[in-house]
Amino acid sequence: MQPSADSLHLGNYAGALVQWIDMQKNHDAVYCVVDLHAITVPQDPKQLAANTRRTAAQYIASGIDPEVSTLFVQSHVPAHSELAWILNTLTGFGEASRMTQFKDKSQKQGSDNATVGLFTYPILQAADILLYDSAVVPVGEDQRQHIELTRDIAERFNQRFGKTLSVPEVRILEAAAKIYDLQSPGAKMSKSGDSPAGIIWLMDEPSVIAKKVKSAVTDTDSEIRFDSEGKPGVSNLLTLLSLATEQSVESWQDQLAGGGYGALKTQTADALVALLEPIRVRTHELLSDVAELDRILGAGAAKASVIAEATLARVHDAVGFIKPLR
Ligand code: AMP
């Protein structure tokens, strides 16, 4: 996740973090805070530093265990930038131009303000993945195209230089692949959403969460039914309620039948507060000891570097770079 805001939002949590926490139990998991990606749009330096620690603290507070997973900050492992350069030279200009996230983001900023870094962002992401011989990449639906590009680049590399890189699979949790904005349930919940009331931040106070859920856009009838096309707002609330309570959407539909949207909103607000409040409190605790947080991230970077450097050495060898005399 990019440290481009002072809090992660519920879409990041549901689409990505929930899977990450689960997968660390039976995978050698590698997670990072992608500060190199964040600077593809302008960032205030002090804010970027603060947001990098805040993002890492939210990973840990949500359940990423740095003793079990490898957790680090992307810029601490220079191999990411180095491999990205090599992969840039294997990616077609047209291929990169087809990335819908670039098209959306550059349209928002105007083509004169969009940087080359924003354009090559998915190639850096390919490096993030391929450096660790990743077998599975757990993401939200919006990242599917980038993971497909990563696979194409890895296959191309292997074809041209011999089998060097592992080709990863994407893993998307269907139930939470896309969390929608509470005010515009046709759009995904996103840092750059139009209405502040449409986004729930992990660091929101309980009263703020309750207010946002209670003012969520629904529809004019009062039937509580999951129907993402016909009833996007209600369906989004049911998804969130199901996620926060670990009970199925169907069981909530039954329990709330005839109760009206007021009941759905109250249940959802209560469940989200119960889920997020401990994360918020724990994040603040972690941030109160910056030295310890930095120690954890330093240890993670050391672990990550060992894997990343080995892959980069294989890549250098494959493309024909000679080794420096030491
Ligand atoms: P970002 O920092 O925006 O690049 O997103 C980090 C992770 O959160 C990626 O795996 C995204 O797929 C996921 N994500 C972001 N927004 C949403 C959303 N609204 N619903 C589900 N997953 C999301």
Coordinates of N, CA, C and O in Angstrom, one line a residue, residues 2 4 36-44 105 109 115 117-118:
Q2 N 0.4 2.3 -0.6 CA 1.1 3.5 -0.7 C 0.9 4.4 0.5 O -0.2 4.5 0.9
S4 N 0.4 7.3 1.0 CA 0.0 8.6 0.5 C -1.1 9.3 1.2 O -1.7 10.3 0.7
L36 N 8.2 4.4 -2.8 CA 8.6 4.8 -4.1 C 7.4 5.0 -5.0 O 7.4 5.9 -5.9
H37 N 6.4 4.2 -4.8 CA 5.2 4.4 -5.6 C 4.5 5.7 -5.2 O 3.9 6.3 -6.0
A38 N 4.5 6.0 -3.9 CA 3.8 7.2 -3.4 C 4.2 8.5 -4.1 O 3.4 9.3 -4.4
I39 N 5.6 8.5 -4.4 CA 6.1 9.8 -5.0 C 5.8 9.9 -6.5 O 6.2 10.9 -7.1
T40 N 5.0 9.0 -7.0 CA 4.6 9.2 -8.4 C 3.6 10.3 -8.6 O 3.3 10.8 -9.6
V41 N 3.0 10.7 -7.4 CA 2.3 12.0 -7.4 C 2.9 12.8 -6.3 O 3.5 12.3 -5.3
P42 N 2.9 14.2 -6.4 CA 3.6 15.0 -5.4 C 3.3 14.7 -3.9 O 2.1 14.6 -3.6
Q43 N 4.3 14.6 -3.1 CA 4.1 14.4 -1.7 C 4.9 15.4 -0.9 O 6.0 15.7 -1.3
D44 N 4.3 15.9 0.2 CA 5.1 16.7 1.1 C 6.1 15.8 1.9 O 5.7 14.8 2.4
K105 N -5.7 8.0 -13.5 CA -4.9 9.0 -12.7 C -4.4 10.1 -13.5 O -4.4 11.3 -13.1
Q109 N -5.2 14.3 -13.3 CA -4.2 15.3 -13.1 C -3.9 16.2 -14.3 O -3.2 17.2 -14.2
T115 N 3.4 12.3 -14.4 CA 4.9 12.1 -14.6 C 5.2 10.8 -15.3 O 4.3 9.9 -15.4
G117 N 7.1 8.8 -14.0 CA 7.1 7.8 -12.9 C 5.7 7.2 -12.7 O 5.6 6.0 -12.5
L118 N 4.7 8.0 -12.9 CA 3.3 7.5 -12.8 C 3.1 6.5 -13.9 O 2.4 5.5 -13.8

